[in-house]
Short mmCIF file of C-alpha atoms and ligand atoms in Angstrom, two decimals:
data_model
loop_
_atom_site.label_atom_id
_atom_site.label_comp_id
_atom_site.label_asym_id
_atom_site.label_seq_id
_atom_site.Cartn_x
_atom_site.Cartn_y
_atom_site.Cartn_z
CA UNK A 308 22.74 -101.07 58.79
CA UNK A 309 20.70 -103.98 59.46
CA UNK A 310 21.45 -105.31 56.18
CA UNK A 311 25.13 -104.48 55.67
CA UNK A 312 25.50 -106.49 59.41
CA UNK A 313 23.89 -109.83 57.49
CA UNK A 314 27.03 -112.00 57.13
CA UNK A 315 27.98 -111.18 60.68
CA UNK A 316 24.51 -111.74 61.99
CA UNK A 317 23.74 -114.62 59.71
CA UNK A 318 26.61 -116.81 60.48
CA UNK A 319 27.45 -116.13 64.20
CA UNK A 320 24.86 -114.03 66.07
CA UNK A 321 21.99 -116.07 65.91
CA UNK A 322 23.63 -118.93 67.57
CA UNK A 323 24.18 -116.73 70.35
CA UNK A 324 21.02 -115.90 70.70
CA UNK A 325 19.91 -119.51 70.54
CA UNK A 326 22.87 -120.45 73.56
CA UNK A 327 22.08 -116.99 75.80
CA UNK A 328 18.22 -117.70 75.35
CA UNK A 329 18.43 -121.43 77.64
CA UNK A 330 19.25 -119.91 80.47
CA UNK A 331 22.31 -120.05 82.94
CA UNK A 332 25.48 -120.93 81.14
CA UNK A 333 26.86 -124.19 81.84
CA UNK A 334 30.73 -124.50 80.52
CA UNK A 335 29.72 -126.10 77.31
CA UNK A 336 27.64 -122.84 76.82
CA UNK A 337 30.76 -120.44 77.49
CA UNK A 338 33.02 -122.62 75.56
CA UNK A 339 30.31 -122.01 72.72
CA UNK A 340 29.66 -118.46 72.91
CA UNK A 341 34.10 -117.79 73.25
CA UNK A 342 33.91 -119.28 70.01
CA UNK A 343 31.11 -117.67 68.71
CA UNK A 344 32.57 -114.27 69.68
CA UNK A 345 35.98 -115.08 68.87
CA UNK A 346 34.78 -116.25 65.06
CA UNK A 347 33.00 -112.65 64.52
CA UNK A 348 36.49 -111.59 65.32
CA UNK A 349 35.83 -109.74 68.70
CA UNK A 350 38.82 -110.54 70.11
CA UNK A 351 40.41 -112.30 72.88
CA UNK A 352 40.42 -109.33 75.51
CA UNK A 353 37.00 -108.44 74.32
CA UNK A 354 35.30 -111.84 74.58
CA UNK A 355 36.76 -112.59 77.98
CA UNK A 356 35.16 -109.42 79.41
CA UNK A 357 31.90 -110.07 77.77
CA UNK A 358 31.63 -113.59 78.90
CA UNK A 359 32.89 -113.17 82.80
CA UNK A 360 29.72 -109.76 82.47
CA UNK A 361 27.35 -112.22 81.73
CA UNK A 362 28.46 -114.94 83.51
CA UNK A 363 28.50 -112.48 86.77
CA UNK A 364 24.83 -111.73 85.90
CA UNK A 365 23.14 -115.29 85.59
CA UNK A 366 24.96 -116.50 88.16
CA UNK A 367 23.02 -114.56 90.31
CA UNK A 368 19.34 -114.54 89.40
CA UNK A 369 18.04 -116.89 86.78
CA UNK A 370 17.12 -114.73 83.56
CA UNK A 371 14.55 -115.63 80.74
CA UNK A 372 15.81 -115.52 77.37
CA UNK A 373 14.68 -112.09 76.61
CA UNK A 374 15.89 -110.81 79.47
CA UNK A 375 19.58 -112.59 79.08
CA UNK A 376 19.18 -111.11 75.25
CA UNK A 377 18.68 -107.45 76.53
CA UNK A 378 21.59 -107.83 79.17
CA UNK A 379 23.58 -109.07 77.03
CA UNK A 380 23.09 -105.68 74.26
CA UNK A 381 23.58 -103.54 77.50
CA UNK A 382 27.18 -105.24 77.79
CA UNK A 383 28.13 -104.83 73.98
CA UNK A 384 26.54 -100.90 73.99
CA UNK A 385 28.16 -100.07 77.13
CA UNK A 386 31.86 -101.48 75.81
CA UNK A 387 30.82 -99.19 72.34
CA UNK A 388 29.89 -96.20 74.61
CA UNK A 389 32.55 -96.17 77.29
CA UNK A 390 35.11 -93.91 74.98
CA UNK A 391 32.14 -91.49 74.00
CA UNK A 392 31.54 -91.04 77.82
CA UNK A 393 34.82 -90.34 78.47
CA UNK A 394 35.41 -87.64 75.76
CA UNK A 395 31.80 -86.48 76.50
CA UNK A 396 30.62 -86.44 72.61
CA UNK A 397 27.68 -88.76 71.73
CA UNK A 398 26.95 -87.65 68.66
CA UNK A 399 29.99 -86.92 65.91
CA UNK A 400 29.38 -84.00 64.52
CA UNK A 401 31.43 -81.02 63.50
CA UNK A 402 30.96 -77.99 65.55
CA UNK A 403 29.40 -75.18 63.55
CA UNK A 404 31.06 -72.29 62.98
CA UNK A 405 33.75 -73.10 63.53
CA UNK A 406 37.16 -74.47 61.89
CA UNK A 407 37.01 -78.33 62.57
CA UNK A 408 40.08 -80.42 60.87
CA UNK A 409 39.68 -83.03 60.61
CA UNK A 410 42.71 -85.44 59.65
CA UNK A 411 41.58 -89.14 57.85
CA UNK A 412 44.26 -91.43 58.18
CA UNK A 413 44.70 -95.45 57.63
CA UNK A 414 46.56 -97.49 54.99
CA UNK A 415 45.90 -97.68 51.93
CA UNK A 416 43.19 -99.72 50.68
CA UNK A 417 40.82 -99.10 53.72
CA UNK A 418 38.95 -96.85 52.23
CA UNK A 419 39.94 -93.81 52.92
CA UNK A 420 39.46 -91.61 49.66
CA UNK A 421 35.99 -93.00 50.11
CA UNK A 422 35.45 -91.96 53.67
CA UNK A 423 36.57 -88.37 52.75
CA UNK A 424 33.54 -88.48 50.06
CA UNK A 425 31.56 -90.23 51.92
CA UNK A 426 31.85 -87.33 54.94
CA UNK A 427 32.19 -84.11 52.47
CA UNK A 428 28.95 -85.54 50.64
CA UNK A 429 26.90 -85.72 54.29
CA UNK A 430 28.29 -82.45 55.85
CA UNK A 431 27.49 -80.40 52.73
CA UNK A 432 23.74 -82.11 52.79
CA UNK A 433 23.91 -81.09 56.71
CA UNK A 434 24.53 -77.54 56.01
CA UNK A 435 28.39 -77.48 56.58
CA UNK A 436 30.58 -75.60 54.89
CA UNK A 437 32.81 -77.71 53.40
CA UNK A 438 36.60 -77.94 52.05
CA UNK A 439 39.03 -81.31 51.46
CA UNK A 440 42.61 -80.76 51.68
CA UNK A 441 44.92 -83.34 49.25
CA UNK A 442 47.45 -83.92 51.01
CA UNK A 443 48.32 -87.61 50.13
CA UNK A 444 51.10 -86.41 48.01
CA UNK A 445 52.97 -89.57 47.76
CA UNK A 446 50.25 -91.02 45.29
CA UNK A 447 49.61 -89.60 42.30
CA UNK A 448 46.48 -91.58 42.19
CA UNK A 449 45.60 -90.15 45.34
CA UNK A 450 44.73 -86.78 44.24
CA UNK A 451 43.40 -87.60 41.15
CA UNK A 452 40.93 -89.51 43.16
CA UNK A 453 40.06 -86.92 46.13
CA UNK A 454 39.43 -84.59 43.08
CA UNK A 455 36.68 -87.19 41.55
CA UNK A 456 34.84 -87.55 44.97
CA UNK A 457 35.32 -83.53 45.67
CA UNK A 458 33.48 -83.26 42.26
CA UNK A 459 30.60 -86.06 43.33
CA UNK A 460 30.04 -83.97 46.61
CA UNK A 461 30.29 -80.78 45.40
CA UNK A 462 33.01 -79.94 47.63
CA UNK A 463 36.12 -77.90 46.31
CA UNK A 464 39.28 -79.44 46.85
CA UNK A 465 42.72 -77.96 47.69
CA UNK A 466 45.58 -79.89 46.17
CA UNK A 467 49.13 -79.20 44.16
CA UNK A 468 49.51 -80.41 41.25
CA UNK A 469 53.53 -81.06 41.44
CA UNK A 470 54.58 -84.87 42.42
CA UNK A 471 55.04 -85.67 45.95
CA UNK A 472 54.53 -81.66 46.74
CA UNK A 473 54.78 -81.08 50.82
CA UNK A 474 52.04 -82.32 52.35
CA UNK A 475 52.15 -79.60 54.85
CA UNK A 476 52.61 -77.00 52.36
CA UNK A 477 49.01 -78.58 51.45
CA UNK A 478 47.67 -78.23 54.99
CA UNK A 479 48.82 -74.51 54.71
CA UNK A 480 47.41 -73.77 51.73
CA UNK A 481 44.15 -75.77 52.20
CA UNK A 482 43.87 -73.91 55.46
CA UNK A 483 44.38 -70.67 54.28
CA UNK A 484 41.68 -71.35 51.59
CA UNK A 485 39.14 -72.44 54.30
CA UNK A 486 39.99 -69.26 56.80
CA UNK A 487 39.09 -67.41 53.54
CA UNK A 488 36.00 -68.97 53.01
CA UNK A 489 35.10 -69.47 56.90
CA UNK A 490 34.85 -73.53 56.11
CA UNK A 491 33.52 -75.91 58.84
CA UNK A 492 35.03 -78.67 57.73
CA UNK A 493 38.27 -79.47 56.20
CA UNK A 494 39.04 -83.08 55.44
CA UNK A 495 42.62 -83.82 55.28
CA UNK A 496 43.81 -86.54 53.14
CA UNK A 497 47.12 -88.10 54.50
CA UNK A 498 49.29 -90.57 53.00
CA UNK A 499 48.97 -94.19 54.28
CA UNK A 500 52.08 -96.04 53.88
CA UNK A 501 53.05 -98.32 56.96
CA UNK A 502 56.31 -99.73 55.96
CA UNK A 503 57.88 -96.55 56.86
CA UNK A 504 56.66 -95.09 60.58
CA UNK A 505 59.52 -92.54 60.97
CA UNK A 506 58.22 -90.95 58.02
CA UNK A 507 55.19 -91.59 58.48
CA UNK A 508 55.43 -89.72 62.32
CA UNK A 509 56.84 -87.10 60.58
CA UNK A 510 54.88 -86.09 58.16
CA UNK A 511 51.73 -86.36 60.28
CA UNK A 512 53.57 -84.39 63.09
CA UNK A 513 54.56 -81.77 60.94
CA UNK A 514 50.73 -81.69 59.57
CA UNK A 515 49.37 -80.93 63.33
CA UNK A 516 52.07 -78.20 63.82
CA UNK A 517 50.74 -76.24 60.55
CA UNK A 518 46.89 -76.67 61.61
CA UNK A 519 48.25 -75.67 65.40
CA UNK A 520 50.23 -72.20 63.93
CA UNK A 521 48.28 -71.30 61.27
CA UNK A 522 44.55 -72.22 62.72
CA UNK A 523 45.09 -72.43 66.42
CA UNK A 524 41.50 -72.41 67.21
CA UNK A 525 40.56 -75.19 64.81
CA UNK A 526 38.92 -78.25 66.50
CA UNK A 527 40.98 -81.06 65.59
CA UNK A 528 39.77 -84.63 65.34
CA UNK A 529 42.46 -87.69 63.80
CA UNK A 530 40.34 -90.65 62.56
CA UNK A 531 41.69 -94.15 61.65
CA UNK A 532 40.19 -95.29 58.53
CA UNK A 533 39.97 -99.21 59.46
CA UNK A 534 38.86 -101.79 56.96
CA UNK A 535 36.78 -104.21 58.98
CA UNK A 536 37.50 -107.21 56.63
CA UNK A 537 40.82 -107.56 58.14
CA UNK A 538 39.21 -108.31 61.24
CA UNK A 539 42.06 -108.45 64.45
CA UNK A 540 44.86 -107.84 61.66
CA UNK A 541 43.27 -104.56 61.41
CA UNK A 542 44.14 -103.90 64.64
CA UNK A 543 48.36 -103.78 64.54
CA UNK A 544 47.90 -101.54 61.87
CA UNK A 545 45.57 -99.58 64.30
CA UNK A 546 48.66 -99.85 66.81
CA UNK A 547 50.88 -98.24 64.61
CA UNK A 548 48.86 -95.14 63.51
CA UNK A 549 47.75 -94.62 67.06
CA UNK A 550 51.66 -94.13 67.71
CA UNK A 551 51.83 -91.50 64.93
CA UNK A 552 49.09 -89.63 65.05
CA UNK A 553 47.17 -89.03 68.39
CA UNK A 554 43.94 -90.44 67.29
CA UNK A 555 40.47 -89.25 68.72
CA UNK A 556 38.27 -92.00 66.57
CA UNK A 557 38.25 -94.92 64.33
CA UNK A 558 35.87 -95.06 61.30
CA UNK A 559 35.14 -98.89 60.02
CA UNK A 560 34.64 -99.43 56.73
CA UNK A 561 33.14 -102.34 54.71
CA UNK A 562 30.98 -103.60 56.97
CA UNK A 563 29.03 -105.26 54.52
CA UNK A 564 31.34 -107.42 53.16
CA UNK A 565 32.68 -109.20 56.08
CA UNK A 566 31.45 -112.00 59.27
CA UNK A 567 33.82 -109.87 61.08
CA UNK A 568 31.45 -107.07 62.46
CA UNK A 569 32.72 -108.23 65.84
CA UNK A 570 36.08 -106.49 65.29
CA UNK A 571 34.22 -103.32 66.24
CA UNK A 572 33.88 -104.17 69.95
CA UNK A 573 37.54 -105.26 69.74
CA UNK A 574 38.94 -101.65 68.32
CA UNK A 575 36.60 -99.92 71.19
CA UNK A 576 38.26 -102.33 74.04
CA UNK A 577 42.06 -102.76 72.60
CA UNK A 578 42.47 -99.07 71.22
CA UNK A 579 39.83 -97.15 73.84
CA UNK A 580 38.64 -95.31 70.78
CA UNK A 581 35.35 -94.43 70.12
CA UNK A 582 33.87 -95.49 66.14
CA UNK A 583 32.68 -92.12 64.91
CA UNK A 584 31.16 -93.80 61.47
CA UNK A 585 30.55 -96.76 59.57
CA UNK A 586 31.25 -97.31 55.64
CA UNK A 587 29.06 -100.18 54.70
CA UNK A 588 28.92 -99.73 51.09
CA UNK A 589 30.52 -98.00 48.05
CA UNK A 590 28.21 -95.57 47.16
CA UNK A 591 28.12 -91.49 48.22
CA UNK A 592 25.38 -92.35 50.45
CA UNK A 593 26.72 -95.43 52.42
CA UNK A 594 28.17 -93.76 55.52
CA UNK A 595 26.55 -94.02 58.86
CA UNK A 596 27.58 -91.75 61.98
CA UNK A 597 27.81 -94.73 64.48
CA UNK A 598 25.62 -95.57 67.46
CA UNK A 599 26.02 -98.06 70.23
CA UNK A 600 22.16 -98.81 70.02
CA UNK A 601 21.46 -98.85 66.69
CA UNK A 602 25.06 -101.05 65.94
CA UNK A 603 24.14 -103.43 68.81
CA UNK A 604 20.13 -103.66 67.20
CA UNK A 605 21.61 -104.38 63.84
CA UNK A 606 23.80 -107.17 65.11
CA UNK A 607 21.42 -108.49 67.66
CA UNK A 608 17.85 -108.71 66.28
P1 GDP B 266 42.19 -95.70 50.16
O1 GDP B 266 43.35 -96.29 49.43
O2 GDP B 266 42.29 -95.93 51.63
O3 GDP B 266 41.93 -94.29 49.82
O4 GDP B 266 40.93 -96.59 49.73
P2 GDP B 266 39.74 -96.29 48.72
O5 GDP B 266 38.86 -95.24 49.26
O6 GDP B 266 40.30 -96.08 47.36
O7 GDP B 266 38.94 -97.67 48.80
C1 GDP B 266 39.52 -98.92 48.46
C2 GDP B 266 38.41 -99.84 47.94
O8 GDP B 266 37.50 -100.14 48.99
C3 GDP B 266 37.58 -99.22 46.83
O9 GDP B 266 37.29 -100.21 45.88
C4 GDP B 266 36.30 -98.78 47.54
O10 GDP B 266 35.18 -98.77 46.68
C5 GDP B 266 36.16 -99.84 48.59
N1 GDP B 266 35.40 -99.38 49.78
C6 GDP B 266 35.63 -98.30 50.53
N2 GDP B 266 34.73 -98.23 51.55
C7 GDP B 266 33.91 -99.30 51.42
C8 GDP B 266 32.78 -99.81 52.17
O11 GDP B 266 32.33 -99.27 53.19
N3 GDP B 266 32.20 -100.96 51.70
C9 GDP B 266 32.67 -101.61 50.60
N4 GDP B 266 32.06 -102.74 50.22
N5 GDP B 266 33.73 -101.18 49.89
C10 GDP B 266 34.34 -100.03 50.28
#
């Protein structure tokens, strides 16, 4: 994690390490840390509430470096943690037997197909029983694709062969197949086009009313795929989907090719989600369920 936080760290955190570690913050020093913040793409809202934190804090005692360093994790862990408390789930994990769906959504591009690989690969190594529905019809591409990573998991995967086939006569199928099989986990694959949000509604809609009739014990979870290179655009897109598709967590891919590891504190603040995992590579293996300590260690030491 450490490494895949590099370009973030490299270019913006340890200048903010250098500015926290003098001591009480004059204005230059807030001037230079809202930049600082705002560069690794935290965001406006975000930075504000970080800055006014710390500001609070050293206005009242006088901290040594280490000690303005170790406040200033507590503020970025407690921002990462406040949507975990609220939901009461630290850890992200399926719970066992029993049906979890769990719905990946985001545009195309953020790495979605990935994800889904990325998760199948780690809950079969966990013990899971495993299943990935395809139901990103709209792609050809798309299937063909889900069926590659099913195969480099060794997780079966329910799709239809026909061109754009229902996507909820997917769902159906793919949870019929996992009732039969008492699955875990079922991924579900959903299409990611943006240009249309009626349809897009829609079709996701009519994908939670399948899993709610046909499975109505499954635990459902609805995570946003969000490529972290984008940075703050990310986040409109974020809007959107959040509209359509009642979303309980945010997975942030690429990590490790973008400065912009801030955007993370900006999807927990703007959206209230929590991140549930972090892609930071393209291999099988390069998934991390996130944590506020270990993300804030990464970006901070
Ligand atoms: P989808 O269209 O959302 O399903 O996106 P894909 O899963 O096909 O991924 C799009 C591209 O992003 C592919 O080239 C992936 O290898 C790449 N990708 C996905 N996740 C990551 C990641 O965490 N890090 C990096 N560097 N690349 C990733």
């Amino acid at each position: 994690l450490r490494q895949s936080l590099d370009k973030t760290r490299r270019n913006i955190v340890n200048q903010l390490k250098s500015i926290v570690g003098q001591g009480p913050l004059n204005q230059a020093a807030v001037t230079e840390i809202e930049a600082l913040l705002l560069q690794a793409d935290v965001g406006v809202e975000a930075t504000d509430y970080i800055i006014s934190t710390l500001q609070n804090k050293l206005r009242q005692e006088v901290l040594p470096a280490e000690e303005a360093i170790a406040y200033l994790k507590q503020i970025l862990r407690d921002m990462l943690d406040a949507p975990v408390k609220k939901s009461n789930k630290p850890i992200f994990v399926p719970e066992k037997e029993t049906l979890n769906v769990w719905l990946i959504t985001g545009v195309n591009g953020a790495g979605k197909t990935t994800t889904i690989g990325k998760i199948a690969h780690l809950a079969q190594k966990s013990g899971y029983k495993c299943l990935i529905g395809a139901a990103d019809t709209f792609r050809a591409a798309a299937v063909e694709q889900v069926r590659i990573w099913g195969e480099r998991s060794g997780v079966q995967v329910i799709f239809n062969p026909a061109k754009n086939a229902d996507p909820a006569a997917v769902v159906f199928d793919a949870i019929s197949a996992a009732t039969a099989r008492e699955t875990e986990l079922l991924l579900v694959d959903t299409a990611g086009r943006l240009q249309n949000k009626k349809n897009l509604m829609d079709e996701l809609s009519k994908i939670r009313r399948i899993i709610d009739k046909k499975a109505p014990n499954a635990k459902i979870e609805s995570l946003l795929v969000l490529d972290a290179t984008l940075g703050q655009n990310g986040l409109r897109q974020a809007e959107v989907f959040s509209q359509a598709a009642q979303l309980s967590g945010v997975v942030l891919t690429k990590l490790d090719s973008t400065a912009k590891g801030g955007v993370a504190l900006a999807v927990v603040q703007q959206l209230g989600l929590p991140i549930r995992f972090i892609g930071a590579g393209e291999g099988i293996e390069d998934l991390r369920p996130f944590s506020s300590y270990e993300f804030v260690e990464a970006l901070l030491n």
